[in-house]
Amino acid sequence: MGKKVILGMSGGVDSSVAAALLLEQGYDVEGVFMRNWDSAANSDILGNPTAEDEICPQEVDYADAQKVAEQLGIKLHRVDFVEEYWNRVFMYFLNAYKAGRTPNPDIMCNKEVKFKAFLDYAMELGCDYIAMGHYARVEHGVEESQMLRGLDNNKDQTYFLSQLTQKQLGKTLFPLGELQKSEVRDIAQRLGLATAKKKDSTGVCFIGERDFTKFLQNYLPAQNGRMKTLDGRDMGEHIGLMYYTIGQRKGLGIGGAGDAWFVIGKNLKENVLLVGQGFEHEYVYADEAIITDVNWIPKARFEGKFSCTAKFRYRQADVAVFLEWIDETTLRVKCQEPVRAMTPGQAAVFYSDEACLGGGMILSAFKDGVKREY
């Protein structure tokens, strides 16, 4: 019997194929389905449930995970992390929005639930490793583990895994890291897995696909205000600063001649949404940022200035940067070229070639030494 691996099974094709690959590699595999969001418990907040809530997609996913587990002959556990998700992820999510930032719940979900609460649970089951269906790679060395980009550039998920620690990585396997998404689909169809043709989920981690503004309004009451240009011209009313992100085009309701209108900044003190015309509006660009809550994956921390690349949003092209520590968990990042829509609350993730070095949260952005009203 090989080493024991506890695999997170979501009821999707990726984790299904991950289970099959681990079995082929000789591991003793058990699956765990995580329940992290309770629509029924929140029905008083959400109001009348949508058809999606009534169908209860989590139960559909659980049934799919059960089908695959039965096909592969592995045991499937079910665990409830609703409280952990609410306290560690969703409250962080809401508090960031209240502060005018645009958070990334998937990163916090990986840090606090999938690779923390889940890992603790898996250790109780006697695992040697945990595994997930993420598109990333991990190399386990004698002294430390290294996280590498997934070989499928379009699916690489290291951006969302940048808060993982050495302890977490040392216990983690990513069976799909060497594969293209098309290969994963092919394997699922070849094996006849129940999830082979199931579409990928694209919603917020565990909350699902929803009208996000309406969903958020159930938890954070709107505070309407004015939309203005940098020179003070009034362009209409916004529904609440928290519902907009830097560089956003949709939902502004501003017509007229000329280029399209975009969100270019936020004046939190006066509750004003700054807007401007043109995708390349100068105010949307920044060349420096302060990054807080930094998780540095390598054991050795650099001294002085450090050259690497960074992503300031998922699927953004890498940007050459210089890093400098301000304190133990805060970095000053200087970009070698201006970056569009460097949004407070989003993640800045650092790379050295294929290796993910870690990341943190964008606190503030600057252009030519002047702080942007983001």
Short mmCIF file of N, CA and C in Angstrom, two decimals, residues 28-125:
data_model
loop_
_atom_site.label_atom_id
_atom_site.label_comp_id
_atom_site.label_asym_id
_atom_site.label_seq_id
_atom_site.Cartn_x
_atom_site.Cartn_y
_atom_site.Cartn_z
N ASP A 28 -2.50 5.48 -1.80
CA ASP A 28 -3.72 5.07 -1.13
C ASP A 28 -4.58 6.34 -1.01
N VAL A 29 -5.63 6.42 -1.79
CA VAL A 29 -6.38 7.67 -1.93
C VAL A 29 -7.75 7.60 -1.27
N GLU A 30 -8.07 8.66 -0.53
CA GLU A 30 -9.43 8.88 -0.04
C GLU A 30 -9.82 10.30 -0.40
N GLY A 31 -11.10 10.49 -0.73
CA GLY A 31 -11.59 11.81 -1.10
C GLY A 31 -12.33 12.49 0.03
N VAL A 32 -12.35 13.82 -0.01
CA VAL A 32 -13.13 14.60 0.96
C VAL A 32 -13.89 15.68 0.19
N PHE A 33 -15.19 15.72 0.39
CA PHE A 33 -16.02 16.79 -0.17
C PHE A 33 -16.23 17.82 0.92
N MET A 34 -15.87 19.08 0.63
CA MET A 34 -16.00 20.17 1.60
C MET A 34 -17.30 20.93 1.38
N ARG A 35 -18.07 21.09 2.42
CA ARG A 35 -19.26 21.96 2.38
C ARG A 35 -18.90 23.22 3.15
N ASN A 36 -18.87 24.34 2.44
CA ASN A 36 -18.36 25.57 3.05
C ASN A 36 -19.33 26.74 3.01
N TRP A 37 -20.44 26.58 2.32
CA TRP A 37 -21.41 27.68 2.24
C TRP A 37 -22.80 27.10 2.46
N ASP A 38 -23.60 27.77 3.29
CA ASP A 38 -24.92 27.27 3.64
C ASP A 38 -25.97 28.27 3.18
N SER A 39 -26.51 28.05 1.98
CA SER A 39 -27.53 28.96 1.44
C SER A 39 -28.78 28.97 2.31
N ALA A 40 -29.15 27.81 2.85
CA ALA A 40 -30.37 27.74 3.66
C ALA A 40 -30.24 28.59 4.92
N ALA A 41 -29.07 28.51 5.56
CA ALA A 41 -28.85 29.28 6.78
C ALA A 41 -28.84 30.76 6.52
N ASN A 42 -28.52 31.15 5.29
CA ASN A 42 -28.46 32.56 4.95
C ASN A 42 -29.71 33.04 4.20
N SER A 43 -30.76 32.21 4.16
CA SER A 43 -31.93 32.57 3.38
C SER A 43 -32.60 33.84 3.90
N ASP A 44 -32.49 34.09 5.22
CA ASP A 44 -33.08 35.31 5.76
C ASP A 44 -32.35 36.54 5.28
N ILE A 45 -31.07 36.39 4.97
CA ILE A 45 -30.27 37.51 4.46
C ILE A 45 -30.42 37.61 2.95
N LEU A 46 -30.41 36.46 2.28
CA LEU A 46 -30.46 36.44 0.83
C LEU A 46 -31.84 36.76 0.28
N GLY A 47 -32.88 36.68 1.15
CA GLY A 47 -34.23 36.92 0.67
C GLY A 47 -34.75 35.69 -0.06
N ASN A 48 -35.63 35.89 -1.01
CA ASN A 48 -36.17 34.76 -1.74
C ASN A 48 -35.07 34.02 -2.48
N PRO A 49 -34.93 32.73 -2.27
CA PRO A 49 -33.86 31.99 -2.94
C PRO A 49 -34.06 31.96 -4.44
N THR A 50 -32.97 31.99 -5.17
CA THR A 50 -33.03 31.86 -6.61
C THR A 50 -33.25 30.40 -6.97
N ALA A 51 -33.53 30.14 -8.23
CA ALA A 51 -33.67 28.76 -8.67
C ALA A 51 -32.40 27.99 -8.40
N GLU A 52 -31.24 28.70 -8.49
CA GLU A 52 -29.95 28.06 -8.26
C GLU A 52 -29.85 27.59 -6.81
N ASP A 53 -30.34 28.45 -5.88
CA ASP A 53 -30.30 28.06 -4.48
C ASP A 53 -31.25 26.89 -4.21
N GLU A 54 -32.44 26.90 -4.86
CA GLU A 54 -33.40 25.85 -4.62
C GLU A 54 -32.88 24.49 -5.10
N ILE A 55 -32.15 24.51 -6.23
CA ILE A 55 -31.56 23.28 -6.74
C ILE A 55 -30.43 22.81 -5.82
N CYS A 56 -29.82 23.77 -5.11
CA CYS A 56 -28.71 23.50 -4.20
C CYS A 56 -27.53 22.87 -4.94
N PRO A 57 -26.78 23.68 -5.68
CA PRO A 57 -25.68 23.16 -6.49
C PRO A 57 -24.64 22.38 -5.70
N GLN A 58 -24.47 22.70 -4.40
CA GLN A 58 -23.52 21.94 -3.59
C GLN A 58 -23.91 20.46 -3.52
N GLU A 59 -25.21 20.20 -3.45
CA GLU A 59 -25.68 18.81 -3.37
C GLU A 59 -25.48 18.09 -4.71
N VAL A 60 -25.63 18.83 -5.80
CA VAL A 60 -25.35 18.26 -7.12
C VAL A 60 -23.87 17.90 -7.21
N ASP A 61 -23.01 18.82 -6.74
CA ASP A 61 -21.56 18.56 -6.77
C ASP A 61 -21.20 17.36 -5.90
N TYR A 62 -21.83 17.26 -4.74
CA TYR A 62 -21.55 16.13 -3.84
C TYR A 62 -21.96 14.81 -4.50
N ALA A 63 -23.10 14.82 -5.16
CA ALA A 63 -23.55 13.61 -5.85
C ALA A 63 -22.58 13.21 -6.95
N ASP A 64 -22.04 14.22 -7.67
CA ASP A 64 -21.06 13.94 -8.72
C ASP A 64 -19.77 13.38 -8.13
N ALA A 65 -19.34 13.95 -7.00
CA ALA A 65 -18.13 13.44 -6.34
C ALA A 65 -18.33 12.00 -5.89
N GLN A 66 -19.53 11.69 -5.39
CA GLN A 66 -19.85 10.32 -4.97
C GLN A 66 -19.78 9.36 -6.15
N LYS A 67 -20.32 9.77 -7.30
CA LYS A 67 -20.30 8.92 -8.49
C LYS A 67 -18.87 8.58 -8.89
N VAL A 68 -18.00 9.60 -8.89
CA VAL A 68 -16.60 9.38 -9.29
C VAL A 68 -15.89 8.50 -8.27
N ALA A 69 -16.12 8.76 -6.98
CA ALA A 69 -15.50 7.94 -5.94
C ALA A 69 -15.89 6.47 -6.09
N GLU A 70 -17.17 6.23 -6.40
CA GLU A 70 -17.63 4.85 -6.60
C GLU A 70 -16.98 4.23 -7.84
N GLN A 71 -16.87 5.03 -8.92
CA GLN A 71 -16.23 4.53 -10.14
C GLN A 71 -14.79 4.13 -9.89
N LEU A 72 -14.09 4.92 -9.06
CA LEU A 72 -12.67 4.67 -8.82
C LEU A 72 -12.43 3.74 -7.63
N GLY A 73 -13.48 3.45 -6.89
CA GLY A 73 -13.34 2.54 -5.75
C GLY A 73 -12.64 3.15 -4.56
N ILE A 74 -12.87 4.44 -4.31
CA ILE A 74 -12.25 5.10 -3.16
C ILE A 74 -13.33 5.58 -2.19
N LYS A 75 -12.93 5.75 -0.95
CA LYS A 75 -13.83 6.24 0.08
C LYS A 75 -13.97 7.75 -0.04
N LEU A 76 -15.19 8.26 0.12
CA LEU A 76 -15.44 9.71 0.09
C LEU A 76 -16.01 10.16 1.42
N HIS A 77 -15.31 11.06 2.07
CA HIS A 77 -15.78 11.68 3.31
C HIS A 77 -16.49 12.98 2.96
N ARG A 78 -17.32 13.44 3.86
CA ARG A 78 -17.96 14.75 3.72
C ARG A 78 -17.71 15.52 5.00
N VAL A 79 -17.22 16.76 4.86
CA VAL A 79 -16.90 17.56 6.04
C VAL A 79 -17.49 18.95 5.89
N ASP A 80 -17.91 19.51 7.01
CA ASP A 80 -18.57 20.82 7.04
C ASP A 80 -17.59 21.87 7.57
N PHE A 81 -17.22 22.81 6.70
CA PHE A 81 -16.35 23.92 7.11
C PHE A 81 -17.08 25.26 6.98
N VAL A 82 -18.41 25.23 7.15
CA VAL A 82 -19.21 26.45 6.98
C VAL A 82 -18.76 27.53 7.96
N GLU A 83 -18.56 27.16 9.21
CA GLU A 83 -18.16 28.15 10.22
C GLU A 83 -16.78 28.71 9.92
N GLU A 84 -15.84 27.85 9.55
CA GLU A 84 -14.48 28.30 9.23
C GLU A 84 -14.50 29.24 8.02
N TYR A 85 -15.30 28.88 7.01
CA TYR A 85 -15.36 29.73 5.82
C TYR A 85 -15.95 31.09 6.16
N TRP A 86 -17.02 31.10 6.93
CA TRP A 86 -17.68 32.36 7.29
C TRP A 86 -16.73 33.26 8.09
N ASN A 87 -16.09 32.69 9.11
CA ASN A 87 -15.25 33.50 10.01
C ASN A 87 -13.92 33.92 9.39
N ARG A 88 -13.29 33.01 8.65
CA ARG A 88 -11.93 33.27 8.17
C ARG A 88 -11.89 33.85 6.75
N VAL A 89 -12.93 33.59 5.96
CA VAL A 89 -12.91 34.02 4.55
C VAL A 89 -13.98 35.07 4.28
N PHE A 90 -15.24 34.74 4.56
CA PHE A 90 -16.31 35.64 4.16
C PHE A 90 -16.30 36.95 4.95
N MET A 91 -15.99 36.90 6.25
CA MET A 91 -15.93 38.14 7.02
C MET A 91 -14.76 39.01 6.56
N TYR A 92 -13.64 38.37 6.22
CA TYR A 92 -12.51 39.11 5.63
C TYR A 92 -12.95 39.79 4.34
N PHE A 93 -13.67 39.05 3.54
CA PHE A 93 -14.20 39.52 2.27
C PHE A 93 -15.08 40.76 2.47
N LEU A 94 -16.04 40.68 3.40
CA LEU A 94 -16.94 41.81 3.66
C LEU A 94 -16.21 43.00 4.25
N ASN A 95 -15.30 42.75 5.19
CA ASN A 95 -14.58 43.86 5.82
C ASN A 95 -13.70 44.61 4.82
N ALA A 96 -13.12 43.88 3.87
CA ALA A 96 -12.31 44.53 2.84
C ALA A 96 -13.18 45.42 1.97
N TYR A 97 -14.37 44.94 1.60
CA TYR A 97 -15.28 45.76 0.81
C TYR A 97 -15.72 47.00 1.58
N LYS A 98 -15.99 46.84 2.88
CA LYS A 98 -16.38 47.99 3.70
C LYS A 98 -15.30 49.06 3.71
N ALA A 99 -14.04 48.62 3.63
CA ALA A 99 -12.91 49.54 3.65
C ALA A 99 -12.59 50.12 2.26
N GLY A 100 -13.43 49.79 1.27
CA GLY A 100 -13.24 50.33 -0.06
C GLY A 100 -12.29 49.54 -0.93
N ARG A 101 -11.85 48.37 -0.46
CA ARG A 101 -10.93 47.56 -1.25
C ARG A 101 -11.70 46.50 -2.05
N THR A 102 -11.02 45.88 -2.99
CA THR A 102 -11.61 44.82 -3.81
C THR A 102 -10.87 43.52 -3.51
N PRO A 103 -11.37 42.72 -2.57
CA PRO A 103 -10.63 41.54 -2.11
C PRO A 103 -10.72 40.37 -3.08
N ASN A 104 -9.84 39.40 -2.87
CA ASN A 104 -9.86 38.16 -3.65
C ASN A 104 -10.15 37.00 -2.70
N PRO A 105 -11.42 36.57 -2.59
CA PRO A 105 -11.77 35.53 -1.62
C PRO A 105 -11.14 34.18 -1.93
N ASP A 106 -10.83 33.90 -3.20
CA ASP A 106 -10.26 32.60 -3.54
C ASP A 106 -8.89 32.40 -2.88
N ILE A 107 -8.11 33.47 -2.80
CA ILE A 107 -6.79 33.37 -2.17
C ILE A 107 -6.94 33.07 -0.68
N MET A 108 -7.85 33.78 -0.02
CA MET A 108 -8.06 33.55 1.41
C MET A 108 -8.69 32.18 1.66
N CYS A 109 -9.54 31.73 0.74
CA CYS A 109 -10.14 30.40 0.88
C CYS A 109 -9.07 29.31 0.83
N ASN A 110 -8.12 29.46 -0.10
CA ASN A 110 -7.03 28.49 -0.17
C ASN A 110 -6.20 28.50 1.11
N LYS A 111 -5.90 29.70 1.60
CA LYS A 111 -5.06 29.85 2.79
C LYS A 111 -5.72 29.29 4.05
N GLU A 112 -6.99 29.63 4.24
CA GLU A 112 -7.65 29.34 5.51
C GLU A 112 -8.50 28.07 5.54
N VAL A 113 -9.00 27.65 4.37
CA VAL A 113 -9.89 26.49 4.35
C VAL A 113 -9.25 25.30 3.64
N LYS A 114 -8.96 25.43 2.35
CA LYS A 114 -8.50 24.27 1.58
C LYS A 114 -7.15 23.74 2.04
N PHE A 115 -6.28 24.64 2.53
CA PHE A 115 -4.94 24.18 2.94
C PHE A 115 -4.67 24.41 4.43
N LYS A 116 -5.72 24.69 5.18
CA LYS A 116 -5.57 24.84 6.64
C LYS A 116 -6.59 23.96 7.36
N ALA A 117 -7.86 24.36 7.32
CA ALA A 117 -8.89 23.53 7.96
C ALA A 117 -8.92 22.13 7.34
N PHE A 118 -8.82 22.09 6.02
CA PHE A 118 -8.81 20.80 5.33
C PHE A 118 -7.58 19.98 5.70
N LEU A 119 -6.41 20.63 5.73
CA LEU A 119 -5.19 19.92 6.08
C LEU A 119 -5.27 19.36 7.50
N ASP A 120 -5.79 20.14 8.44
CA ASP A 120 -5.95 19.66 9.81
C ASP A 120 -6.85 18.42 9.85
N TYR A 121 -7.94 18.47 9.10
CA TYR A 121 -8.87 17.34 9.04
C TYR A 121 -8.20 16.12 8.42
N ALA A 122 -7.44 16.34 7.35
CA ALA A 122 -6.76 15.24 6.66
C ALA A 122 -5.71 14.59 7.55
N MET A 123 -5.03 15.40 8.36
CA MET A 123 -4.03 14.85 9.28
C MET A 123 -4.70 13.94 10.31
N GLU A 124 -5.92 14.28 10.72
CA GLU A 124 -6.66 13.42 11.65
C GLU A 124 -7.01 12.08 11.00
N LEU A 125 -7.12 12.08 9.68
CA LEU A 125 -7.39 10.83 8.95
C LEU A 125 -6.12 10.04 8.67
#
